[in-house]
mmCIF file of C-alpha atoms in Angstrom:
data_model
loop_
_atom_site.group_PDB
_atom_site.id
_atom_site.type_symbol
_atom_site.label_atom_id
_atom_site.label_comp_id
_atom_site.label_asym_id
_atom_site.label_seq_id
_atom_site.Cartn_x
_atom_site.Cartn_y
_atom_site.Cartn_z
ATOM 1 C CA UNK F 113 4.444 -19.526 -17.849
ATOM 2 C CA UNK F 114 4.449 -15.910 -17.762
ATOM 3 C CA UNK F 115 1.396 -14.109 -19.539
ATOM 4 C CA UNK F 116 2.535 -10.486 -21.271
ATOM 5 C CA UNK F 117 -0.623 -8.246 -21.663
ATOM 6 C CA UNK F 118 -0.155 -5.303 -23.191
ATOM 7 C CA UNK F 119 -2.910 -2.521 -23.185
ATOM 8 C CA UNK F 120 -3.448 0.399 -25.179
ATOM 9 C CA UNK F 121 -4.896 3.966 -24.651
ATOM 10 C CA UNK F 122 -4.702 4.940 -20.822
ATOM 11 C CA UNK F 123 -5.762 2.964 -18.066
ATOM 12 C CA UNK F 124 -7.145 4.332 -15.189
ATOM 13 C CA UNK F 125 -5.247 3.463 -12.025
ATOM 14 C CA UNK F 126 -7.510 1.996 -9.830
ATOM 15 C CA UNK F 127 -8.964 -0.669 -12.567
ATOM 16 C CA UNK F 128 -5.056 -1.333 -12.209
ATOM 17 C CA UNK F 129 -4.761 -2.008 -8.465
ATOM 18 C CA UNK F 130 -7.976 -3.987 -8.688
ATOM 19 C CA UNK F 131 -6.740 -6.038 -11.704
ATOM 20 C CA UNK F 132 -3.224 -6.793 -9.455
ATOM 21 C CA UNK F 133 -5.251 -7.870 -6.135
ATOM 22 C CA UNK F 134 -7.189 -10.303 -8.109
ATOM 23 C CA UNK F 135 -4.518 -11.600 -10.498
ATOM 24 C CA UNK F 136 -2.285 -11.993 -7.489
ATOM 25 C CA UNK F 137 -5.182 -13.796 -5.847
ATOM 26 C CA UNK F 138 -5.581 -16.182 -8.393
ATOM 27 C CA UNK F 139 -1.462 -16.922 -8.807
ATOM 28 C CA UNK F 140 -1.531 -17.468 -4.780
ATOM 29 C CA UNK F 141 -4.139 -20.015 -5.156
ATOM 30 C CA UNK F 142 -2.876 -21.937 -8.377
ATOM 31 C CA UNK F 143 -5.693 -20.729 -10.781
ATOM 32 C CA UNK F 144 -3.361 -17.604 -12.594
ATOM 33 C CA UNK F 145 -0.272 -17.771 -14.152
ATOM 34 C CA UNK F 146 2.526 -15.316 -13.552
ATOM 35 C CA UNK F 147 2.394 -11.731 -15.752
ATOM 36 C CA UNK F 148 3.744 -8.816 -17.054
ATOM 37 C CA UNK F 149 1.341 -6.229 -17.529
ATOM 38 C CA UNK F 150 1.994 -3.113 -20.237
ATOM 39 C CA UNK F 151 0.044 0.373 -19.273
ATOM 40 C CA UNK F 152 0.207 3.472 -19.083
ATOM 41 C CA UNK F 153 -1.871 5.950 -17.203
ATOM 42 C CA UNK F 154 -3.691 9.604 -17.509
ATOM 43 C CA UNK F 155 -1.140 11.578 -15.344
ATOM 44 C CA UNK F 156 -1.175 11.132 -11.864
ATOM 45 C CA UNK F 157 0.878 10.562 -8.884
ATOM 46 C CA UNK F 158 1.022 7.492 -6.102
ATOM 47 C CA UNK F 159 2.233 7.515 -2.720
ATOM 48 C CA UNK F 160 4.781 4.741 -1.213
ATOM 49 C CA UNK F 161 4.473 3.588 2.177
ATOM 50 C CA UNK F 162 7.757 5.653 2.704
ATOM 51 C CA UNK F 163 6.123 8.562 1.242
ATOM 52 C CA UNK F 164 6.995 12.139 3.210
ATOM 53 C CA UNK F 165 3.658 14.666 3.004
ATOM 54 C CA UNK F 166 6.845 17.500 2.131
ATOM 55 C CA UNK F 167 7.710 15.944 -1.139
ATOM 56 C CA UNK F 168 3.974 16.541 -2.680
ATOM 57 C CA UNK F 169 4.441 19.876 -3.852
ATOM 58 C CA UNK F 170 1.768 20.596 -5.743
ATOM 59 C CA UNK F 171 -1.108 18.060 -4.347
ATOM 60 C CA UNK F 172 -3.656 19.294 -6.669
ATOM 61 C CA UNK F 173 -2.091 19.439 -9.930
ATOM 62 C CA UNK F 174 -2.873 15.603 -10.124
ATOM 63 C CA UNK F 175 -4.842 12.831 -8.646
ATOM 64 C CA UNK F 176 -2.862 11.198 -5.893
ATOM 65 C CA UNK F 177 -3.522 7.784 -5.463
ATOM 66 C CA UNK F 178 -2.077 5.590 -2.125
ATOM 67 C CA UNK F 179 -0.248 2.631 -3.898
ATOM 68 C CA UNK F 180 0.829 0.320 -0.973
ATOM 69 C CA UNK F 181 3.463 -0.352 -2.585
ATOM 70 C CA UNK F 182 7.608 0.187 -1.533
ATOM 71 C CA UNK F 183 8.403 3.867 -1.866
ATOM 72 C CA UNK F 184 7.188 7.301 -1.799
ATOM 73 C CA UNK F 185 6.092 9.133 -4.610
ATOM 74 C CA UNK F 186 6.006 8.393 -8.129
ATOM 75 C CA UNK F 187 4.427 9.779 -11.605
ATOM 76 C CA UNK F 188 2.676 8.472 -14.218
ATOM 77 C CA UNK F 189 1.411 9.969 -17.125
ATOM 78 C CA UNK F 190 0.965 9.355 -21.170
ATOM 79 C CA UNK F 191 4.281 8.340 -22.512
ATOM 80 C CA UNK F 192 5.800 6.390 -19.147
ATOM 81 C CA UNK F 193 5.547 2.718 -19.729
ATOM 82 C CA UNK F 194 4.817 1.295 -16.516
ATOM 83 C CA UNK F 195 5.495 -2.533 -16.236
ATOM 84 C CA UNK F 196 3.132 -4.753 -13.734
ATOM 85 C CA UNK F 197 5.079 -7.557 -12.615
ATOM 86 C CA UNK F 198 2.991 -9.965 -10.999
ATOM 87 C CA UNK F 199 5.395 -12.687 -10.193
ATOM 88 C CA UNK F 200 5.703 -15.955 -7.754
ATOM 89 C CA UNK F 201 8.742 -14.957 -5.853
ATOM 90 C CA UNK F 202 7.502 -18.095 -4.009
ATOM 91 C CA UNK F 203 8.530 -20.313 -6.695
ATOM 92 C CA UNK F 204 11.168 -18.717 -7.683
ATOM 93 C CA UNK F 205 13.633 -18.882 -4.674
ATOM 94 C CA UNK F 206 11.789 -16.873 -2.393
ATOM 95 C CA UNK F 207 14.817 -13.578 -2.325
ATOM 96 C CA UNK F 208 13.160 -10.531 -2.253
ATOM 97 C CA UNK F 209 16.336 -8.876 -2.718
ATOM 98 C CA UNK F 210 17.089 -11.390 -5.812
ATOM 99 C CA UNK F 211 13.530 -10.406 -6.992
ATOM 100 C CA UNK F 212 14.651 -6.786 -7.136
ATOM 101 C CA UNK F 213 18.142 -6.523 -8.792
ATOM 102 C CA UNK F 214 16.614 -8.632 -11.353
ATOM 103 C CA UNK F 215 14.266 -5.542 -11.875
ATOM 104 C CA UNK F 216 16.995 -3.612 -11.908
ATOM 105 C CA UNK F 217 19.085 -5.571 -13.996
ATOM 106 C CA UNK F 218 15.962 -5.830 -16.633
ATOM 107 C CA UNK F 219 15.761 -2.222 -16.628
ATOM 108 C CA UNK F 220 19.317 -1.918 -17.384
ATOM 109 C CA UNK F 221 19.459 -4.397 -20.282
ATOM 110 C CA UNK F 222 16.261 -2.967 -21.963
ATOM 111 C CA UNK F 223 18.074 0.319 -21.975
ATOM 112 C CA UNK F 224 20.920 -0.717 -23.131
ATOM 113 C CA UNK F 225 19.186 -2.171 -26.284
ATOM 114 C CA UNK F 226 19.046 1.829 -26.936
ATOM 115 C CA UNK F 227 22.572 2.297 -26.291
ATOM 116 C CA UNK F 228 21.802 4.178 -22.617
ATOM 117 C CA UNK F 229 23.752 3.035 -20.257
ATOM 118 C CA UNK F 230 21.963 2.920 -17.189
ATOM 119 C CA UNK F 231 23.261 2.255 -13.529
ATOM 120 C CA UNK F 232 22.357 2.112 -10.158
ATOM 121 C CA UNK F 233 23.444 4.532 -7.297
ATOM 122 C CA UNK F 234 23.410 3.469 -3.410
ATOM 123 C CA UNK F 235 20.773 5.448 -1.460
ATOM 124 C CA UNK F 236 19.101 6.160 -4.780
ATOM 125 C CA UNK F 237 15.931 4.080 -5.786
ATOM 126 C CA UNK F 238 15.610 3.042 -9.294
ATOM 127 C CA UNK F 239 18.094 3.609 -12.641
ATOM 128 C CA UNK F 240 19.937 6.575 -13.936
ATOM 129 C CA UNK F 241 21.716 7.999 -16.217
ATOM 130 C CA UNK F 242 24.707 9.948 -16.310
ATOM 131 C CA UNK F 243 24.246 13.863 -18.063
ATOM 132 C CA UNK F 244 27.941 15.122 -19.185
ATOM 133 C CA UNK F 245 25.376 17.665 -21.465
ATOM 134 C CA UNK F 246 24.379 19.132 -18.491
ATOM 135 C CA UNK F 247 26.394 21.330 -15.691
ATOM 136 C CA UNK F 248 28.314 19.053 -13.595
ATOM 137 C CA UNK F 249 27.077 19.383 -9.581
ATOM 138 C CA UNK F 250 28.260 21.412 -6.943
ATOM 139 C CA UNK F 251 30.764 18.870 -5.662
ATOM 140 C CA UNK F 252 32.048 18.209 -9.556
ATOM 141 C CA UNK F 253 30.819 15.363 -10.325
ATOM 142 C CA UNK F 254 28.882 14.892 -13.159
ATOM 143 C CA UNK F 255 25.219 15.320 -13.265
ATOM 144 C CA UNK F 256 22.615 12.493 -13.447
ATOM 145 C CA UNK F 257 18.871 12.049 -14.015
ATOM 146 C CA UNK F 258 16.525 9.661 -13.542
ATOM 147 C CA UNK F 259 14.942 7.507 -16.328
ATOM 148 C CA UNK F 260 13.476 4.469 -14.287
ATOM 149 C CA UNK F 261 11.625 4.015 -10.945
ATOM 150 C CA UNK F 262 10.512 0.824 -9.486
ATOM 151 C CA UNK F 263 8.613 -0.366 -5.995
ATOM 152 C CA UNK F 264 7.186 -3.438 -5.531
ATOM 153 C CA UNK F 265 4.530 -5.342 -3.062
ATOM 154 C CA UNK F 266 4.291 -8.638 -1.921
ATOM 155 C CA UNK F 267 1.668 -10.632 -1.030
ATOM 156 C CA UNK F 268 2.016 -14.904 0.419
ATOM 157 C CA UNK F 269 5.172 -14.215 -2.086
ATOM 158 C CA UNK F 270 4.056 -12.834 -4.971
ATOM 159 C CA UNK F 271 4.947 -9.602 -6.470
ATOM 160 C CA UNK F 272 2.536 -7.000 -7.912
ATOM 161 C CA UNK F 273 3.462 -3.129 -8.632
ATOM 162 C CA UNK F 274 6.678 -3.395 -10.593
ATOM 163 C CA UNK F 275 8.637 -0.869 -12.698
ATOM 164 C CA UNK F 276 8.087 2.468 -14.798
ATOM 165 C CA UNK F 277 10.641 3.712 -17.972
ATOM 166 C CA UNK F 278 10.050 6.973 -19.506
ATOM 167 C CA UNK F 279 9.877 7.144 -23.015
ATOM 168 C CA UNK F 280 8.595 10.129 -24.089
ATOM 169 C CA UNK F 281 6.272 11.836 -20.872
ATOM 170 C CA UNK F 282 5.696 15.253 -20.254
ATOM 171 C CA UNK F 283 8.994 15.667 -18.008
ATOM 172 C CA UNK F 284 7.469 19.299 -16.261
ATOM 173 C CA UNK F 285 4.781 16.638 -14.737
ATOM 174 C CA UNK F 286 6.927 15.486 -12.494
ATOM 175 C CA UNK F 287 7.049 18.883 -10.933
ATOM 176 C CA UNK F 288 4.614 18.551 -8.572
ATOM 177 C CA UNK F 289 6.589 15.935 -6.265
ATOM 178 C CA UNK F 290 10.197 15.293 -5.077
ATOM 179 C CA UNK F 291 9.968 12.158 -6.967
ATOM 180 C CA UNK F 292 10.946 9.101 -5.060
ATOM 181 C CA UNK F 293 12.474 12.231 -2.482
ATOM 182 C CA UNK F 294 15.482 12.724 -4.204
ATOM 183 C CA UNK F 295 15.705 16.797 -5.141
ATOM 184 C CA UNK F 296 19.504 16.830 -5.931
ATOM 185 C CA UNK F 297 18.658 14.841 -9.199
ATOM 186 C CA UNK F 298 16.939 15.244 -12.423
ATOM 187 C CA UNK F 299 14.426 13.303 -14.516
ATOM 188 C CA UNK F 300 14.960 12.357 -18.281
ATOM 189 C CA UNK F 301 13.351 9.939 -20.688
ATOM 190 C CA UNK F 302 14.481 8.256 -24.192
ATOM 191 C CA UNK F 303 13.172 10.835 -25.704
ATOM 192 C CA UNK F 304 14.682 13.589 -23.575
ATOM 193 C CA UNK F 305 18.228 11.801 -24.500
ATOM 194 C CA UNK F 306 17.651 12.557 -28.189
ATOM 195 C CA UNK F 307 16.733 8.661 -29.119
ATOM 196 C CA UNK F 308 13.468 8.776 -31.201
ATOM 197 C CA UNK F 309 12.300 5.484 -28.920
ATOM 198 C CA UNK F 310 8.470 3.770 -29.724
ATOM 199 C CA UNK F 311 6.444 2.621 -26.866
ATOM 200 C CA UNK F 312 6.102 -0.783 -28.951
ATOM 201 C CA UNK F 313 9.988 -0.503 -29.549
ATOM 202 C CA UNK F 314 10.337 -0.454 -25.928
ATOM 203 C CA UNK F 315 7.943 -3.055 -25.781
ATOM 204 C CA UNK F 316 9.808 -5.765 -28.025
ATOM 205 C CA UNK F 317 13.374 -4.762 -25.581
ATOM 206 C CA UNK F 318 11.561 -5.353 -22.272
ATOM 207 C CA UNK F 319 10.506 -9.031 -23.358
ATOM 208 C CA UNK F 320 13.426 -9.979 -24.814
ATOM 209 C CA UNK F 321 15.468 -9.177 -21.650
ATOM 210 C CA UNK F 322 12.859 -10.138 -19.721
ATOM 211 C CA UNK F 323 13.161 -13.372 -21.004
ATOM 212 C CA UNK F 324 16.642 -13.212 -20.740
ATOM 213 C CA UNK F 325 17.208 -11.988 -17.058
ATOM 214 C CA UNK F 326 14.417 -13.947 -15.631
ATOM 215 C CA UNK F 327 15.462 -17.837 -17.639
ATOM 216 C CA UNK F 328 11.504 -18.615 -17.823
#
């Protein structure tokens, strides 16, 4: 069984991480059940444990939090839905790489409930999407921006961190880092694409293909 808890408002970040150690306890021990958890957070930005001190431009726009998670640095912020996945890779075939297309792969799906086709790029850490409205890049190809990050953490095999889609943040925010160090690249959101996207309509879309992608 997977438990989906969704909360409202903004959460701060560090009630997060201490919510994930001890729900990741208690599925390591038999006493939790697997789950998704539904945020999002004031704005801020974490730090992977790939994270280069360069690529925080601005370090006092925000908090900056140390995730310990995969990764370097991220935002979140008011509009983001960011998606805990607290899962027993253990259980579940033990393949962290497995454990991470399906990510992907649930990311994709969920946007393509919207009708954005989103895809993944070697060398290039979480989903994007391709930005014909925009000038095409200095070796003619056609531009592309970012709409989904992800970075995960294990612990005695199961997950916690997960996965972030933007829906409708403030997309100057993420200003203040290189974020996940790629600066040839943009960052967009449902919104940003011209799709008038809820949070709960994003909501219902990541279950279903949850559901879907991961055969519970």
């Amino acid at each position: 069984m997977v438990e989906w808890i969704t909360t409202s408002g903004l959460t701060d970040y560090e009630d997060a991480l201490t919510f994930m150690e001890n729900r990741v306890a208690g599925i390591v021990d038999g006493t939790a059940d697997e789950c998704i958890w539904l945020v999002e957070h004031p704005p801020l930005y974490t730090s992977g444990t790939s994270a280069k001190p360069a690529d925080l431009v601005d370090p006092d726009r925000f908090p900056v939090f140390d995730a310990r998670r995969g990764g370097q640095y991220t935002y979140h912020g008011p509009g983001q839905r960011v998606a805990y996945a607290m899962l027993d890779v253990g259980k579940r075939g033990r393949d962290v790489r497995k454990l991470v297309q399906d990510l992907e792969l649930w990311i994709i799906a969920t946007l393509d409930t919207f009708n954005v086709k989103g895809e993944i790029r070697d060398g290039r850490v979480g989903v994007w999407v391709q930005r014909p409205d925009k000038p095409r890049n200095a070796d003619g190809s056609v531009a592309e921006d970012k709409i989904a990050a992800l970075g995960i953490r294990l612990r005695k095999w199961v997950s916690f961190h997960g996965l972030s889609i933007n829906v409708e943040p403030d997309l100057s925010h993420f200003d203040g880092i290189v974020p996940c160090g790629i600066r040839d690249h943009g960052v967009t959101s449902l919104v940003d694409l011209g799709l008038p996207v809820s949070m709960d309509d994003l909501d219902v879309a990541l279950k279903t293909c949850f559901e879907a992608q991961f055969q519970q």
